[in-house]
PDB file of C-alpha atoms and ligand atoms in Angstrom:
ATOM      1  CA  MET A   1       5.661 -11.623  -9.432  1.00 98.00           C
ATOM      2  CA  LEU A   2       6.320  -8.140 -10.505  1.00 98.00           C
ATOM      3  CA  SER A   3       4.269  -4.902  -7.777  1.00 98.00           C
ATOM      4  CA  VAL A   4       3.642  -2.368  -9.673  1.00 98.00           C
ATOM      5  CA  ILE A   5       3.318   1.380  -7.468  1.00 98.00           C
ATOM      6  CA  ILE A   6       0.828   3.754  -7.890  1.00 98.00           C
ATOM      7  CA  PRO A   7       1.388   7.783  -6.379  1.00 98.00           C
ATOM      8  CA  ALA A   8      -2.098   9.071  -6.268  1.00 98.00           C
ATOM      9  CA  PHE A   9      -2.871  12.151  -5.082  1.00 98.00           C
ATOM     10  CA  ASN A  10      -6.222  14.382  -6.554  1.00 98.00           C
ATOM     11  CA  GLU A  11      -6.993  11.215  -9.156  1.00 98.00           C
ATOM     12  CA  GLY A  12     -10.101  10.130  -9.003  1.00 97.00           C
ATOM     13  CA  GLU A  13     -11.335  10.147 -12.956  1.00 97.00           C
ATOM     14  CA  LEU A  14      -8.047   8.599 -13.929  1.00 98.00           C
ATOM     15  CA  ILE A  15      -7.376   5.408 -11.188  1.00 98.00           C
ATOM     16  CA  GLU A  16      -9.766   3.010 -12.941  1.00 98.00           C
ATOM     17  CA  LYS A  17      -7.739   4.010 -16.443  1.00 98.00           C
ATOM     18  CA  ALA A  18      -4.559   3.308 -15.034  1.00 98.00           C
ATOM     19  CA  TYR A  19      -5.434   0.847 -13.203  1.00 98.00           C
ATOM     20  CA  TYR A  20      -7.162  -1.288 -16.594  1.00 98.00           C
ATOM     21  CA  THR A  21      -4.549   0.325 -18.818  1.00 98.00           C
ATOM     22  CA  ILE A  22      -1.703  -1.152 -16.762  1.00 98.00           C
ATOM     23  CA  SER A  23      -3.469  -4.542 -15.795  1.00 98.00           C
ATOM     24  CA  GLU A  24      -4.407  -5.191 -19.445  1.00 98.00           C
ATOM     25  CA  VAL A  25      -0.240  -4.755 -20.210  1.00 98.00           C
ATOM     26  CA  LEU A  26       0.881  -6.528 -18.048  1.00 98.00           C
ATOM     27  CA  LYS A  27      -2.040  -9.144 -19.121  1.00 98.00           C
ATOM     28  CA  ASN A  28      -1.054  -9.518 -22.296  1.00 98.00           C
ATOM     29  CA  ALA A  29       2.516  -9.672 -21.249  1.00 98.00           C
ATOM     30  CA  ASP A  30       1.651 -12.657 -19.426  1.00 98.00           C
ATOM     31  CA  ILE A  31       3.367 -11.115 -16.167  1.00 98.00           C
ATOM     32  CA  ASP A  32       2.513 -12.078 -12.820  1.00 98.00           C
ATOM     33  CA  ASN A  33       1.765  -8.400 -11.269  1.00 98.00           C
ATOM     34  CA  GLU A  34      -0.488  -7.146  -7.898  1.00 98.00           C
ATOM     35  CA  ILE A  35      -0.881  -3.437  -8.490  1.00 98.00           C
ATOM     36  CA  ILE A  36      -0.378  -1.169  -5.212  1.00 98.00           C
ATOM     37  CA  PHE A  37      -1.911   2.771  -5.155  1.00 98.00           C
ATOM     38  CA  ILE A  38      -1.237   5.007  -2.508  1.00 98.00           C
ATOM     39  CA  ASP A  39      -3.509   7.947  -2.286  1.00 98.00           C
ATOM     40  CA  ASP A  40      -1.333  11.022  -1.318  1.00 98.00           C
ATOM     41  CA  GLY A  41      -4.469  12.557   1.156  1.00 98.00           C
ATOM     42  CA  SER A  42      -6.908  12.935  -1.568  1.00 98.00           C
ATOM     43  CA  SER A  43     -10.244  14.899  -1.941  1.00 98.00           C
ATOM     44  CA  ASP A  44     -11.444  14.016  -4.206  1.00 98.00           C
ATOM     45  CA  GLU A  45     -12.807  10.373  -5.060  1.00 98.00           C
ATOM     46  CA  THR A  46      -9.168   8.893  -4.705  1.00 98.00           C
ATOM     47  CA  TYR A  47     -10.118   6.653  -2.487  1.00 98.00           C
ATOM     48  CA  ALA A  48     -13.555   4.886  -3.197  1.00 98.00           C
ATOM     49  CA  LYS A  49     -12.423   4.431  -6.675  1.00 98.00           C
ATOM     50  CA  ILE A  50      -9.163   2.339  -4.999  1.00 98.00           C
ATOM     51  CA  THR A  51     -11.548   0.561  -2.479  1.00 98.00           C
ATOM     52  CA  TYR A  52     -14.612  -0.333  -5.119  1.00 98.00           C
ATOM     53  CA  LEU A  53     -11.751  -2.110  -7.973  1.00 98.00           C
ATOM     54  CA  SER A  54     -10.350  -3.403  -5.280  1.00 98.00           C
ATOM     55  CA  ASN A  55     -13.477  -5.313  -4.096  1.00 97.00           C
ATOM     56  CA  LYS A  56     -13.454  -6.430  -7.705  1.00 97.00           C
ATOM     57  CA  GLU A  57      -9.904  -7.119  -8.873  1.00 98.00           C
ATOM     58  CA  LYS A  58      -8.037  -9.554  -7.113  1.00 96.00           C
ATOM     59  CA  ASN A  59      -4.598  -8.101  -7.906  1.00 97.00           C
ATOM     60  CA  LEU A  60      -5.130  -4.649  -7.290  1.00 98.00           C
ATOM     61  CA  ARG A  61      -4.850  -3.548  -3.352  1.00 97.00           C
ATOM     62  CA  GLY A  62      -4.913   0.245  -2.085  1.00 98.00           C
ATOM     63  CA  MET A  63      -3.683   2.392   1.078  1.00 98.00           C
ATOM     64  CA  ARG A  64      -4.781   5.752   1.847  1.00 98.00           C
ATOM     65  CA  PHE A  65      -2.486   8.324   3.707  1.00 98.00           C
ATOM     66  CA  SER A  66      -4.476  10.841   6.810  1.00 98.00           C
ATOM     67  CA  ARG A  67      -2.901  12.973   4.812  1.00 98.00           C
ATOM     68  CA  ASN A  68      -1.007  14.596   1.881  1.00 97.00           C
ATOM     69  CA  PHE A  69       2.418  13.076   2.437  1.00 96.00           C
ATOM     70  CA  GLY A  70       3.678  14.365  -0.888  1.00 95.00           C
ATOM     71  CA  LYS A  71       4.968  11.339  -3.494  1.00 96.00           C
ATOM     72  CA  GLU A  72       8.375  10.684  -1.710  1.00 95.00           C
ATOM     73  CA  ALA A  73       6.331   9.043   0.934  1.00 95.00           C
ATOM     74  CA  ALA A  74       3.565   8.088  -1.030  1.00 97.00           C
ATOM     75  CA  ILE A  75       6.860   5.909  -2.856  1.00 96.00           C
ATOM     76  CA  SER A  76       8.662   5.062   0.333  1.00 96.00           C
ATOM     77  CA  ALA A  77       4.955   2.946   1.831  1.00 97.00           C
ATOM     78  CA  GLY A  78       4.259   1.290  -1.530  1.00 98.00           C
ATOM     79  CA  LEU A  79       8.185   0.398  -1.157  1.00 97.00           C
ATOM     80  CA  ALA A  80       7.902  -1.127   1.512  1.00 97.00           C
ATOM     81  CA  SER A  81       4.225  -3.145   0.887  1.00 98.00           C
ATOM     82  CA  ALA A  82       5.218  -3.715  -2.562  1.00 98.00           C
ATOM     83  CA  GLU A  83       5.505  -7.540  -1.941  1.00 98.00           C
ATOM     84  CA  GLY A  84       6.808  -8.152  -5.608  1.00 98.00           C
ATOM     85  CA  SER A  85      10.634  -9.850  -6.424  1.00 98.00           C
ATOM     86  CA  CYS A  86      10.463  -6.951  -8.445  1.00 98.00           C
ATOM     87  CA  ALA A  87       8.324  -3.207  -8.921  1.00 98.00           C
ATOM     88  CA  VAL A  88       8.082   0.003 -10.508  1.00 98.00           C
ATOM     89  CA  VAL A  89       7.179   3.409  -9.851  1.00 98.00           C
ATOM     90  CA  ILE A  90       5.111   5.053 -12.467  1.00 98.00           C
ATOM     91  CA  ASP A  91       2.984   8.177 -12.572  1.00 98.00           C
ATOM     92  CA  CYS A  92      -1.253   7.212 -12.434  1.00 98.00           C
ATOM     93  CA  ASP A  93      -1.807  10.430 -15.038  1.00 97.00           C
ATOM     94  CA  LEU A  94      -0.448   7.276 -17.846  1.00 97.00           C
ATOM     95  CA  GLN A  95       2.431  10.197 -18.673  1.00 97.00           C
ATOM     96  CA  HIS A  96       5.244   7.664 -18.555  1.00 97.00           C
ATOM     97  CA  PRO A  97       4.475   4.477 -21.239  1.00 97.00           C
ATOM     98  CA  PRO A  98       2.985   1.608 -19.229  1.00 98.00           C
ATOM     99  CA  GLU A  99       4.308  -0.811 -21.606  1.00 98.00           C
ATOM    100  CA  LYS A 100       7.623   0.236 -20.453  1.00 98.00           C
ATOM    101  CA  ILE A 101       7.347  -2.037 -18.192  1.00 98.00           C
ATOM    102  CA  VAL A 102       7.253  -4.792 -20.027  1.00 98.00           C
ATOM    103  CA  GLU A 103      10.792  -3.066 -21.220  1.00 98.00           C
ATOM    104  CA  MET A 104      12.016  -3.024 -17.902  1.00 98.00           C
ATOM    105  CA  TYR A 105      10.680  -6.475 -16.910  1.00 98.00           C
ATOM    106  CA  ARG A 106      12.128  -7.993 -19.380  1.00 98.00           C
ATOM    107  CA  LEU A 107      16.010  -6.514 -18.599  1.00 98.00           C
ATOM    108  CA  TRP A 108      15.141  -6.864 -15.357  1.00 98.00           C
ATOM    109  CA  GLN A 109      14.930 -11.159 -16.634  1.00 98.00           C
ATOM    110  CA  GLN A 110      18.289 -10.325 -17.825  1.00 98.00           C
ATOM    111  CA  GLY A 111      20.234  -9.832 -14.713  1.00 98.00           C
ATOM    112  CA  TYR A 112      19.559  -6.003 -14.111  1.00 98.00           C
ATOM    113  CA  GLU A 113      18.987  -5.216 -10.958  1.00 98.00           C
ATOM    114  CA  ILE A 114      17.696  -0.811 -11.134  1.00 97.00           C
ATOM    115  CA  VAL A 115      16.235   0.222 -14.536  1.00 97.00           C
ATOM    116  CA  GLU A 116      15.354   3.753 -15.010  1.00 96.00           C
ATOM    117  CA  GLY A 117      13.375   5.237 -16.751  1.00 96.00           C
ATOM    118  CA  ILE A 118      15.168   8.248 -18.780  1.00 95.00           C
ATOM    119  CA  LYS A 119      12.509  11.074 -20.356  1.00 93.00           C
ATOM    120  CA  LYS A 120      13.379  12.031 -24.023  1.00 91.00           C
ATOM    121  CA  ASN A 121      11.723  14.849 -23.850  1.00 78.00           C
ATOM    122  CA  ARG A 122       9.779  17.089 -20.928  1.00 67.00           C
ATOM    123  CA  GLY A 123       6.588  17.127 -22.286  1.00 66.00           C
ATOM    124  CA  GLU A 124       4.679  20.444 -22.350  1.00 69.00           C
ATOM    125  CA  GLU A 125       5.309  22.642 -19.674  1.00 72.00           C
ATOM    126  CA  SER A 126       5.205  26.002 -18.733  1.00 79.00           C
ATOM    127  CA  LYS A 127       7.840  28.403 -19.241  1.00 83.00           C
ATOM    128  CA  ILE A 128       8.682  28.605 -15.746  1.00 84.00           C
ATOM    129  CA  HIS A 129       8.523  25.325 -14.738  1.00 79.00           C
ATOM    130  CA  SER A 130      10.151  24.238 -17.275  1.00 81.00           C
ATOM    131  CA  PHE A 131      13.530  26.828 -16.086  1.00 85.00           C
ATOM    132  CA  ALA A 132      12.614  26.023 -13.019  1.00 83.00           C
ATOM    133  CA  ALA A 133      13.851  22.639 -13.333  1.00 80.00           C
ATOM    134  CA  LYS A 134      16.286  22.927 -15.606  1.00 83.00           C
ATOM    135  CA  SER A 135      17.908  25.527 -12.782  1.00 86.00           C
ATOM    136  CA  PHE A 136      17.318  22.424  -9.733  1.00 80.00           C
ATOM    137  CA  TYR A 137      18.499  19.420 -11.654  1.00 77.00           C
ATOM    138  CA  ALA A 138      21.156  21.948 -12.865  1.00 83.00           C
ATOM    139  CA  VAL A 139      22.282  22.178  -9.141  1.00 83.00           C
ATOM    140  CA  LEU A 140      21.631  18.674  -9.046  1.00 76.00           C
ATOM    141  CA  SER A 141      23.543  17.313 -10.988  1.00 79.00           C
ATOM    142  CA  ARG A 142      26.591  18.943 -10.105  1.00 81.00           C
ATOM    143  CA  VAL A 143      26.142  18.341  -6.319  1.00 78.00           C
ATOM    144  CA  ALA A 144      25.687  14.696  -7.292  1.00 75.00           C
ATOM    145  CA  GLY A 145      27.806  14.527  -9.448  1.00 77.00           C
ATOM    146  CA  PHE A 146      26.018  12.610 -12.399  1.00 74.00           C
ATOM    147  CA  ASP A 147      23.341  13.729 -14.974  1.00 77.00           C
ATOM    148  CA  MET A 148      20.216  13.544 -13.147  1.00 78.00           C
ATOM    149  CA  SER A 149      18.096  16.158 -16.341  1.00 80.00           C
ATOM    150  CA  HIS A 150      16.718  13.531 -18.246  1.00 87.00           C
ATOM    151  CA  ALA A 151      16.261  11.360 -14.487  1.00 89.00           C
ATOM    152  CA  SER A 152      12.777  10.290 -14.159  1.00 93.00           C
ATOM    153  CA  ASP A 153      10.724   8.212 -10.732  1.00 95.00           C
ATOM    154  CA  PHE A 154       9.715   5.945 -13.229  1.00 97.00           C
ATOM    155  CA  LYS A 155      12.239   2.929 -12.804  1.00 97.00           C
ATOM    156  CA  LEU A 156      12.306  -0.594 -12.083  1.00 98.00           C
ATOM    157  CA  LEU A 157      14.175  -1.625  -8.247  1.00 98.00           C
ATOM    158  CA  ASP A 158      14.960  -6.074  -7.965  1.00 98.00           C
ATOM    159  CA  ARG A 159      13.696  -6.624  -4.167  1.00 98.00           C
ATOM    160  CA  LYS A 160      17.350  -6.364  -3.249  1.00 97.00           C
ATOM    161  CA  VAL A 161      17.137  -2.888  -3.761  1.00 96.00           C
ATOM    162  CA  ILE A 162      13.391  -2.368  -1.904  1.00 97.00           C
ATOM    163  CA  ASP A 163      14.933  -4.102   0.910  1.00 97.00           C
ATOM    164  CA  ILE A 164      17.661  -1.551   1.362  1.00 94.00           C
ATOM    165  CA  LEU A 165      15.738   1.566  -0.146  1.00 94.00           C
ATOM    166  CA  ASN A 166      13.216   0.557   2.942  1.00 95.00           C
ATOM    167  CA  LYS A 167      15.727   0.641   5.646  1.00 93.00           C
ATOM    168  CA  ILE A 168      16.168   3.919   4.733  1.00 89.00           C
ATOM    169  CA  PRO A 169      16.175   5.977   7.570  1.00 82.00           C
ATOM    170  CA  GLU A 170      16.395   9.171   5.932  1.00 78.00           C
ATOM    171  CA  ARG A 171      12.164  11.544   6.113  1.00 73.00           C
ATOM    172  CA  LYS A 172      13.224  13.318   3.577  1.00 75.00           C
ATOM    173  CA  GLY A 173      13.918  11.407   0.477  1.00 74.00           C
ATOM    174  CA  PHE A 174      14.343  11.834  -3.359  1.00 82.00           C
ATOM    175  CA  PHE A 175      13.759   8.921  -4.814  1.00 87.00           C
ATOM    176  CA  ARG A 176      14.858   9.803  -8.275  1.00 86.00           C
ATOM    177  CA  ALA A 177      18.579  10.353  -6.785  1.00 83.00           C
ATOM    178  CA  ILE A 178      18.618   7.575  -4.971  1.00 82.00           C
ATOM    179  CA  SER A 179      18.081   5.267  -7.560  1.00 82.00           C
ATOM    180  CA  TYR A 180      21.381   6.429  -9.216  1.00 81.00           C
ATOM    181  CA  TRP A 181      23.227   6.681  -5.473  1.00 84.00           C
ATOM    182  CA  VAL A 182      22.610   3.005  -4.429  1.00 85.00           C
ATOM    183  CA  GLY A 183      24.731   1.470  -6.181  1.00 89.00           C
ATOM    184  CA  PHE A 184      23.592  -2.048  -7.954  1.00 94.00           C
ATOM    185  CA  ASN A 185      23.662  -3.301 -11.719  1.00 95.00           C
ATOM    186  CA  LYS A 186      22.470  -0.531 -13.621  1.00 95.00           C
ATOM    187  CA  THR A 187      20.963   0.302 -17.578  1.00 96.00           C
ATOM    188  CA  GLU A 188      18.152   2.470 -19.023  1.00 95.00           C
ATOM    189  CA  VAL A 189      14.772   2.176 -20.569  1.00 97.00           C
ATOM    190  CA  VAL A 190      14.374   5.998 -22.628  1.00 96.00           C
ATOM    191  CA  PHE A 191      10.617   6.556 -22.588  1.00 96.00           C
ATOM    192  CA  ASP A 192       9.002   9.406 -24.787  1.00 95.00           C
ATOM    193  CA  LEU A 193       6.954  11.370 -21.297  1.00 94.00           C
ATOM    194  CA  ASN A 194       2.573  11.154 -23.310  1.00 94.00           C
ATOM    195  CA  LYS A 195       0.488  14.390 -22.383  1.00 93.00           C
ATOM    196  CA  ARG A 196      -1.073  13.855 -18.743  1.00 93.00           C
ATOM    197  CA  ALA A 197      -4.641  11.637 -19.516  1.00 93.00           C
ATOM    198  CA  GLU A 198      -6.963  13.304 -17.836  1.00 92.00           C
ATOM    199  CA  GLY A 199      -7.061  16.379 -15.097  1.00 92.00           C
ATOM    200  CA  ASP A 200      -3.764  19.008 -14.285  1.00 89.00           C
ATOM    201  CA  SER A 201      -0.146  18.632 -12.741  1.00 88.00           C
ATOM    202  CA  LYS A 202      -0.347  17.850  -9.037  1.00 84.00           C
ATOM    203  CA  TRP A 203       2.762  19.660  -8.647  1.00 73.00           C
ATOM    204  CA  SER A 204       2.429  23.370  -6.404  1.00 62.00           C
TER     205      SER A 204
HETATM  206  N1  UDP B   1       1.376  12.831  -6.657  1.00 94.04           N
HETATM  207  C1  UDP B   1       1.243  12.504  -5.233  1.00 94.04           C
HETATM  208  N2  UDP B   1       1.026  13.593  -4.344  1.00 94.04           N
HETATM  209  C2  UDP B   1       1.256  15.011  -4.753  1.00 94.04           C
HETATM  210  C3  UDP B   1       1.304  15.242  -6.256  1.00 94.04           C
HETATM  211  C4  UDP B   1       1.116  14.054  -7.413  1.00 94.04           C
HETATM  212  O1  UDP B   1       1.143  11.365  -5.026  1.00 94.04           O
HETATM  213  O2  UDP B   1       2.022  15.862  -3.218  1.00 94.04           O
HETATM  214  C5  UDP B   1       1.106  11.369  -8.098  1.00 94.04           C
HETATM  215  C6  UDP B   1       0.753  12.115  -8.587  1.00 94.04           C
HETATM  216  O3  UDP B   1      -0.983  11.377  -8.223  1.00 94.04           O
HETATM  217  C7  UDP B   1       0.813  10.916  -9.615  1.00 94.04           C
HETATM  218  C8  UDP B   1       2.471  11.723  -9.896  1.00 94.04           C
HETATM  219  O4  UDP B   1       2.989  11.445  -8.261  1.00 94.04           O
HETATM  220  O5  UDP B   1       0.873  10.178 -10.218  1.00 94.04           O
HETATM  221  C9  UDP B   1       3.022  12.732 -10.305  1.00 94.04           C
HETATM  222  O6  UDP B   1       2.083  14.232 -11.034  1.00 94.04           O
HETATM  223  P1  UDP B   1       2.336  14.853 -11.028  1.00 94.04           P
HETATM  224  O7  UDP B   1       1.382  14.187 -12.363  1.00 94.04           O
HETATM  225  O8  UDP B   1       1.591  15.926 -10.600  1.00 94.04           O
HETATM  226  O9  UDP B   1       3.192  15.457 -11.881  1.00 94.04           O
HETATM  227  P2  UDP B   1       4.286  16.207 -13.148  1.00 94.04           P
HETATM  228  O10 UDP B   1       3.478  15.152 -14.272  1.00 94.04           O
HETATM  229  O11 UDP B   1       3.662  17.169 -12.477  1.00 94.04           O
HETATM  230  O12 UDP B   1       5.653  15.918 -12.969  1.00 94.04           O
HETATM  231 MG1   MG B   2       2.069  13.966 -14.381  1.00 94.04          MG
END
């Protein structure tokens, strides 16, 4: 089974769309799955939507944080609760193309233990955001010793990797980088960043 982990912060208008789009892609590819939403302390109807859908759809479940802890914490909680033989982390706003999950899963079936989603472009963002991100990755890549400028949180991990990440005691992780650091048999899938399906970026 594949676990799909979706962090969601004030994504009320997108829960259903994300669930049905991803579910349909996996159904067509005949991939057994569970879809886990982590409501990261939203103040809108995100959790109500998750609960409503989880009563209807057997492959969906959700959890809710007591406040906004940030996407990293939501990913960690998702990984801790995933029951699949592998898991994919994907954004709720469909910027990560769901059909790429199938490509990632097929690579996992061939024996890869980490499949990194690599951004071909950075989508549309303001000049200041672009500058800030560029500077951040320049420093990070320098310190880490590998190029992270096209890295993303969109990735698939084998159960072995999930179990190890779950044991790392760091309170403030950086998921995007840690999957590079942890080793294992790795490959990449390149994707075009879609436009956010609804609403605005949740980053300040
Ligand atoms: N997100 C989250 N907690 C936060 C901020 C964002 O769980 O504090 C989720 C958000 O709902 C989305 C993903 O992380 O599923 C990426 O966020 P967003 O699309 O706002 O980021 P961007 O695409 O602008 O980098
Ligand atoms: Mg986004």
